PDB file of C-alpha atoms in Angstrom:
ATOM      1  CA  MET C   1     -60.213  -7.039 -50.504  1.00  0.00           C
ATOM      2  CA  SER C   2     -56.708  -5.877 -51.379  1.00  0.00           C
ATOM      3  CA  PRO C   3     -53.943  -6.484 -48.883  1.00  0.00           C
ATOM      4  CA  ASP C   4     -52.983  -2.768 -48.725  1.00  0.00           C
ATOM      5  CA  LEU C   5     -49.604  -3.763 -47.315  1.00  0.00           C
ATOM      6  CA  VAL C   6     -46.523  -1.653 -47.801  1.00  0.00           C
ATOM      7  CA  SER C   7     -43.757  -4.018 -48.784  1.00  0.00           C
ATOM      8  CA  GLU C   8     -40.387  -3.874 -47.046  1.00  0.00           C
ATOM      9  CA  THR C   9     -36.983  -3.878 -49.092  1.00  0.00           C
ATOM     10  CA  PRO C  10     -43.305  -5.663 -43.000  1.00  0.00           C
ATOM     11  CA  PRO C  11     -57.279  -2.751 -30.605  1.00  0.00           C
ATOM     12  CA  HIS C  12     -58.337  -4.369 -29.481  1.00  0.00           C
ATOM     13  CA  SER C  13     -60.348  -5.630 -26.653  1.00  0.00           C
ATOM     14  CA  LEU C  14     -57.515  -4.834 -24.336  1.00  0.00           C
ATOM     15  CA  HIS C  15     -57.543  -3.525 -20.799  1.00  0.00           C
ATOM     16  CA  ALA C  16     -54.555  -1.776 -19.274  1.00  0.00           C
ATOM     17  CA  PRO C  17     -53.540   1.552 -17.800  1.00  0.00           C
ATOM     18  CA  ASN C  18     -53.169   4.447 -20.214  1.00  0.00           C
ATOM     19  CA  ALA C  19     -49.790   6.119 -19.753  1.00  0.00           C
ATOM     20  CA  LEU C  20     -49.762   9.165 -21.943  1.00  0.00           C
ATOM     21  CA  ASN C  21     -46.747  11.408 -21.920  1.00  0.00           C
ATOM     22  CA  ALA C  22     -49.069  14.256 -22.828  1.00  0.00           C
ATOM     23  CA  PRO C  23     -52.815  14.513 -23.385  1.00  0.00           C
ATOM     24  CA  LEU C  24     -53.985  13.430 -26.797  1.00  0.00           C
ATOM     25  CA  SER C  25     -55.281  16.547 -28.480  1.00  0.00           C
ATOM     26  CA  PRO C  26     -57.815  16.342 -31.283  1.00  0.00           C
ATOM     27  CA  LEU C  27     -56.832  17.296 -34.789  1.00  0.00           C
ATOM     28  CA  SER C  28     -57.719  20.916 -35.399  1.00  0.00           C
ATOM     29  CA  PRO C  29     -59.792  21.578 -38.509  1.00  0.00           C
ATOM     30  CA  LEU C  30     -57.978  24.926 -38.835  1.00  0.00           C
ATOM     31  CA  SER C  31     -54.543  23.305 -39.107  1.00  0.00           C
ATOM     32  CA  PRO C  32     -54.959  19.746 -40.389  1.00  0.00           C
ATOM     33  CA  LEU C  33     -51.924  17.511 -40.152  1.00  0.00           C
ATOM     34  CA  SER C  34     -51.186  15.033 -42.888  1.00  0.00           C
ATOM     35  CA  PRO C  35     -50.994  11.449 -41.681  1.00  0.00           C
ATOM     36  CA  LEU C  36     -47.546   9.905 -41.546  1.00  0.00           C
ATOM     37  CA  THR C  37     -46.827   7.407 -44.315  1.00  0.00           C
ATOM     38  CA  PRO C  38     -46.629   3.689 -43.553  1.00  0.00           C
ATOM     39  CA  ASN C  39     -42.877   3.810 -44.225  1.00  0.00           C
ATOM     40  CA  ALA C  40     -42.446   6.691 -41.759  1.00  0.00           C
ATOM     41  CA  LEU C  41     -44.435   4.724 -39.156  1.00  0.00           C
ATOM     42  CA  ARG C  42     -42.247   1.673 -39.801  1.00  0.00           C
ATOM     43  CA  THR C  43     -39.194   3.830 -39.081  1.00  0.00           C
ATOM     44  CA  VAL C  44     -40.775   5.051 -35.821  1.00  0.00           C
ATOM     45  CA  VAL C  45     -41.467   1.539 -34.499  1.00  0.00           C
ATOM     46  CA  ARG C  46     -38.218   0.055 -35.779  1.00  0.00           C
ATOM     47  CA  GLU C  47     -36.124   2.759 -34.094  1.00  0.00           C
ATOM     48  CA  LEU C  48     -38.075   2.464 -30.838  1.00  0.00           C
ATOM     49  CA  ALA C  49     -37.791  -1.344 -30.892  1.00  0.00           C
ATOM     50  CA  GLU C  50     -34.007  -0.913 -31.073  1.00  0.00           C
ATOM     51  CA  GLN C  51     -34.055   1.144 -27.856  1.00  0.00           C
ATOM     52  CA  PRO C  52     -35.483  -1.225 -25.224  1.00  0.00           C
ATOM     53  CA  GLU C  53     -34.134   0.969 -22.415  1.00  0.00           C
ATOM     54  CA  GLN C  54     -36.951   3.389 -23.359  1.00  0.00           C
ATOM     55  CA  TRP C  55     -39.779   0.900 -22.727  1.00  0.00           C
ATOM     56  CA  ILE C  56     -38.691  -2.490 -21.316  1.00  0.00           C
ATOM     57  CA  HIS C  57     -39.349  -1.399 -17.714  1.00  0.00           C
ATOM     58  CA  LEU C  58     -43.006  -0.750 -18.634  1.00  0.00           C
ATOM     59  CA  VAL C  59     -43.768  -4.219 -20.023  1.00  0.00           C
ATOM     60  CA  ARG C  60     -46.254  -6.349 -18.101  1.00  0.00           C
ATOM     61  CA  LEU C  61     -47.589  -9.802 -18.923  1.00  0.00           C
ATOM     62  CA  SER C  62     -51.262 -10.687 -18.532  1.00  0.00           C
ATOM     63  CA  THR C  63     -52.631 -14.208 -18.658  1.00  0.00           C
ATOM     64  CA  ASP C  64     -56.156 -12.859 -19.340  1.00  0.00           C
ATOM     65  CA  GLU C  65     -55.392 -11.007 -22.568  1.00  0.00           C
ATOM     66  CA  ARG C  66     -52.760  -8.951 -24.320  1.00  0.00           C
ATOM     67  CA  TRP C  67     -51.420  -6.086 -22.216  1.00  0.00           C
ATOM     68  CA  TYR C  68     -50.859  -2.653 -23.743  1.00  0.00           C
ATOM     69  CA  GLN C  69     -49.771   0.876 -22.901  1.00  0.00           C
ATOM     70  CA  ARG C  70     -49.720   3.995 -25.077  1.00  0.00           C
ATOM     71  CA  LEU C  71     -46.208   5.452 -25.188  1.00  0.00           C
ATOM     72  CA  VAL C  72     -46.690   8.417 -27.528  1.00  0.00           C
ATOM     73  CA  ALA C  73     -49.777  10.503 -28.248  1.00  0.00           C
ATOM     74  CA  GLU C  74     -49.294  13.245 -30.830  1.00  0.00           C
ATOM     75  CA  ASP C  75     -51.790  14.972 -33.069  1.00  0.00           C
ATOM     76  CA  ASP C  76     -50.539  13.099 -36.133  1.00  0.00           C
ATOM     77  CA  HIS C  77     -49.625   9.688 -34.664  1.00  0.00           C
ATOM     78  CA  GLU C  78     -49.551   7.442 -31.620  1.00  0.00           C
ATOM     79  CA  VAL C  79     -47.351   4.562 -30.464  1.00  0.00           C
ATOM     80  CA  TRP C  80     -48.432   1.572 -28.357  1.00  0.00           C
ATOM     81  CA  LEU C  81     -46.386  -1.045 -26.486  1.00  0.00           C
ATOM     82  CA  ILE C  82     -48.054  -4.492 -26.410  1.00  0.00           C
ATOM     83  CA  SER C  83     -47.085  -7.779 -24.769  1.00  0.00           C
ATOM     84  CA  TRP C  84     -48.345 -11.165 -25.921  1.00  0.00           C
ATOM     85  CA  LEU C  85     -48.326 -14.508 -24.162  1.00  0.00           C
ATOM     86  CA  PRO C  86     -48.550 -17.726 -26.188  1.00  0.00           C
ATOM     87  CA  GLY C  87     -52.053 -18.179 -27.603  1.00  0.00           C
ATOM     88  CA  GLN C  88     -53.048 -14.497 -27.451  1.00  0.00           C
ATOM     89  CA  SER C  89     -54.447 -12.963 -30.638  1.00  0.00           C
ATOM     90  CA  THR C  90     -56.117  -9.830 -31.975  1.00  0.00           C
ATOM     91  CA  GLY C  91     -58.581 -11.581 -34.263  1.00  0.00           C
ATOM     92  CA  PHE C  92     -59.128 -10.020 -37.667  1.00  0.00           C
ATOM     93  CA  HIS C  93     -59.426  -6.239 -37.332  1.00  0.00           C
ATOM     94  CA  ASP C  94     -58.898  -2.990 -39.189  1.00  0.00           C
ATOM     95  CA  HIS C  95     -57.499   0.307 -37.897  1.00  0.00           C
ATOM     96  CA  GLY C  96     -60.418   2.636 -38.567  1.00  0.00           C
ATOM     97  CA  GLY C  97     -58.786   4.190 -41.630  1.00  0.00           C
ATOM     98  CA  SER C  98     -55.430   4.844 -39.957  1.00  0.00           C
ATOM     99  CA  ARG C  99     -52.127   3.855 -41.504  1.00  0.00           C
ATOM    100  CA  GLY C 100     -49.969   1.674 -39.287  1.00  0.00           C
ATOM    101  CA  ALA C 101     -46.831  -0.271 -38.581  1.00  0.00           C
ATOM    102  CA  PHE C 102     -45.650  -2.706 -35.957  1.00  0.00           C
ATOM    103  CA  ALA C 103     -42.268  -4.055 -34.974  1.00  0.00           C
ATOM    104  CA  VAL C 104     -41.580  -7.230 -33.032  1.00  0.00           C
ATOM    105  CA  ALA C 105     -38.997  -6.278 -30.421  1.00  0.00           C
ATOM    106  CA  LEU C 106     -38.913  -9.565 -28.491  1.00  0.00           C
ATOM    107  CA  GLY C 107     -40.227 -13.000 -29.360  1.00  0.00           C
ATOM    108  CA  GLU C 108     -42.108 -13.933 -32.507  1.00  0.00           C
ATOM    109  CA  LEU C 109     -45.631 -13.458 -33.848  1.00  0.00           C
ATOM    110  CA  GLU C 110     -47.686 -14.693 -36.757  1.00  0.00           C
ATOM    111  CA  GLU C 111     -49.755 -12.413 -39.013  1.00  0.00           C
ATOM    112  CA  LEU C 112     -52.737 -13.560 -41.069  1.00  0.00           C
ATOM    113  CA  SER C 113     -54.220 -11.463 -43.880  1.00  0.00           C
ATOM    114  CA  LEU C 114     -56.166 -11.954 -47.080  1.00  0.00           C
ATOM    115  CA  GLY C 115     -53.971 -11.679 -50.143  1.00  0.00           C
ATOM    116  CA  GLY C 116     -56.681 -11.211 -52.742  1.00  0.00           C
ATOM    117  CA  PRO C 117     -58.750 -13.623 -54.813  1.00  0.00           C
ATOM    118  CA  ASP C 118     -55.773 -15.492 -56.263  1.00  0.00           C
ATOM    119  CA  GLN C 119     -53.772 -15.757 -53.033  1.00  0.00           C
ATOM    120  CA  GLY C 120     -56.314 -16.547 -50.315  1.00  0.00           C
ATOM    121  CA  LEU C 121     -55.185 -16.507 -46.698  1.00  0.00           C
ATOM    122  CA  LEU C 122     -51.585 -15.410 -46.173  1.00  0.00           C
ATOM    123  CA  ILE C 123     -49.713 -16.473 -43.041  1.00  0.00           C
ATOM    124  CA  ARG C 124     -46.461 -14.696 -42.202  1.00  0.00           C
ATOM    125  CA  ARG C 125     -43.968 -15.453 -39.467  1.00  0.00           C
ATOM    126  CA  VAL C 126     -42.863 -12.151 -37.889  1.00  0.00           C
ATOM    127  CA  PRO C 127     -39.683 -12.700 -35.830  1.00  0.00           C
ATOM    128  CA  ALA C 128     -37.932 -10.223 -33.539  1.00  0.00           C
ATOM    129  CA  GLY C 129     -36.305  -7.446 -35.530  1.00  0.00           C
ATOM    130  CA  THR C 130     -39.033  -7.433 -38.197  1.00  0.00           C
ATOM    131  CA  ALA C 131     -41.268  -4.445 -38.881  1.00  0.00           C
ATOM    132  CA  ARG C 132     -44.470  -4.482 -40.965  1.00  0.00           C
ATOM    133  CA  ALA C 133     -46.258  -1.423 -42.357  1.00  0.00           C
ATOM    134  CA  PHE C 134     -49.685  -1.046 -43.943  1.00  0.00           C
ATOM    135  CA  GLY C 135     -52.161   1.399 -45.419  1.00  0.00           C
ATOM    136  CA  PRO C 136     -55.548   2.571 -44.153  1.00  0.00           C
ATOM    137  CA  GLU C 137     -57.619  -0.315 -45.565  1.00  0.00           C
ATOM    138  CA  TYR C 138     -55.519  -3.167 -44.169  1.00  0.00           C
ATOM    139  CA  VAL C 139     -57.213  -5.956 -42.186  1.00  0.00           C
ATOM    140  CA  HIS C 140     -55.177  -8.600 -40.352  1.00  0.00           C
ATOM    141  CA  ASP C 141     -55.015 -10.961 -37.386  1.00  0.00           C
ATOM    142  CA  VAL C 142     -51.851 -10.944 -35.290  1.00  0.00           C
ATOM    143  CA  ARG C 143     -51.179 -13.800 -32.862  1.00  0.00           C
ATOM    144  CA  ASN C 144     -48.541 -15.378 -30.688  1.00  0.00           C
ATOM    145  CA  THR C 145     -48.221 -18.996 -31.797  1.00  0.00           C
ATOM    146  CA  ALA C 146     -44.731 -19.345 -30.299  1.00  0.00           C
ATOM    147  CA  SER C 147     -43.865 -20.993 -26.982  1.00  0.00           C
ATOM    148  CA  GLY C 148     -42.745 -17.780 -25.243  1.00  0.00           C
ATOM    149  CA  PRO C 149     -43.922 -14.189 -24.774  1.00  0.00           C
ATOM    150  CA  ALA C 150     -43.518 -11.449 -27.377  1.00  0.00           C
ATOM    151  CA  VAL C 151     -43.313  -7.651 -27.166  1.00  0.00           C
ATOM    152  CA  THR C 152     -44.282  -5.331 -30.011  1.00  0.00           C
ATOM    153  CA  LEU C 153     -44.446  -1.621 -30.761  1.00  0.00           C
ATOM    154  CA  HIS C 154     -47.305  -0.275 -32.910  1.00  0.00           C
ATOM    155  CA  ALA C 155     -47.701   3.163 -34.505  1.00  0.00           C
ATOM    156  CA  TYR C 156     -50.845   4.592 -36.120  1.00  0.00           C
ATOM    157  CA  SER C 157     -51.457   7.779 -38.085  1.00  0.00           C
ATOM    158  CA  PRO C 158     -53.745   9.467 -37.575  1.00  0.00           C
ATOM    159  CA  PRO C 159     -54.236   8.115 -34.039  1.00  0.00           C
ATOM    160  CA  LEU C 160     -56.805   5.319 -33.859  1.00  0.00           C
ATOM    161  CA  SER C 161     -60.396   6.521 -33.688  1.00  0.00           C
ATOM    162  CA  SER C 162     -62.071   3.138 -34.121  1.00  0.00           C
ATOM    163  CA  MET C 163     -61.373  -0.486 -34.919  1.00  0.00           C
ATOM    164  CA  ALA C 164     -63.740  -2.950 -36.564  1.00  0.00           C
ATOM    165  CA  HIS C 165     -63.504  -6.685 -35.892  1.00  0.00           C
ATOM    166  CA  TYR C 166     -64.193  -9.401 -38.456  1.00  0.00           C
ATOM    167  CA  ASP C 167     -64.843 -13.135 -38.651  1.00  0.00           C
ATOM    168  CA  LEU C 168     -63.204 -15.111 -41.419  1.00  0.00           C
ATOM    169  CA  ARG C 169     -65.870 -17.182 -43.160  1.00  0.00           C
ATOM    170  CA  ALA C 170     -65.971 -19.199 -46.375  1.00  0.00           C
ATOM    171  CA  GLY C 171     -67.032 -16.112 -48.355  1.00  0.00           C
ATOM    172  CA  GLY C 172     -64.374 -13.841 -46.832  1.00  0.00           C
ATOM    173  CA  LEU C 173     -64.309 -11.421 -43.931  1.00  0.00           C
ATOM    174  CA  VAL C 174     -67.575 -10.454 -42.227  1.00  0.00           C
ATOM    175  CA  ARG C 175     -67.660  -7.383 -39.977  1.00  0.00           C
ATOM    176  CA  THR C 176     -68.901  -8.324 -36.506  1.00  0.00           C
ATOM    177  CA  SER C 177     -68.272  -5.336 -34.202  1.00  0.00           C
ATOM    178  CA  GLU C 178     -66.611  -1.957 -33.802  1.00  0.00           C
ATOM    179  CA  GLU C 179     -64.961  -0.298 -30.829  1.00  0.00           C
ATOM    180  CA  GLY C 180     -63.572   3.129 -30.075  1.00  0.00           C
ATOM    181  CA  PRO C 181     -61.055   4.796 -27.767  1.00  0.00           C
ATOM    182  CA  GLU C 182     -63.402   4.561 -24.788  1.00  0.00           C
ATOM    183  CA  GLN C 183     -62.790   0.789 -24.798  1.00  0.00           C
ATOM    184  CA  TRP C 184     -58.989   1.162 -24.775  1.00  0.00           C
TER     185      TRP C 184
END
């Protein structure tokens, strides 16, 4: 499996209120929108991460699991705000064919991905101020291994329609489940 990561010159079994600014409208087959590129999504999350006055008042912390809230819902992309306490993790997952990016606004996370047959498991430290972007086939596990909370912003294009979850086994990743928007 290729990493499908866009290099930089960097859901979900979550339960939380959904705070849409506007209803999410389905993509119209009569006027299809092209998905935003990973680099464009990285710009979206990086710029939003640099404006905490736009979202900091919304952040909540949950000891049960990661907390999240959708901030933007457009036909061609969406943006989520997520908080992480130490020990919280996504597990390995994909993004249902969507491109994506995330920026760490506060704290620090760790990202695990498979780097291909010659690289094996890659582990990246993702400190505050870092943004990662990826293509539609990317699978990763994001986790808070630090001693304090973290806050991230995530953008997906097109908006997420499903997410598959995987277990990492000796032979690689094995798909274990899939979820859709009704679970978010």
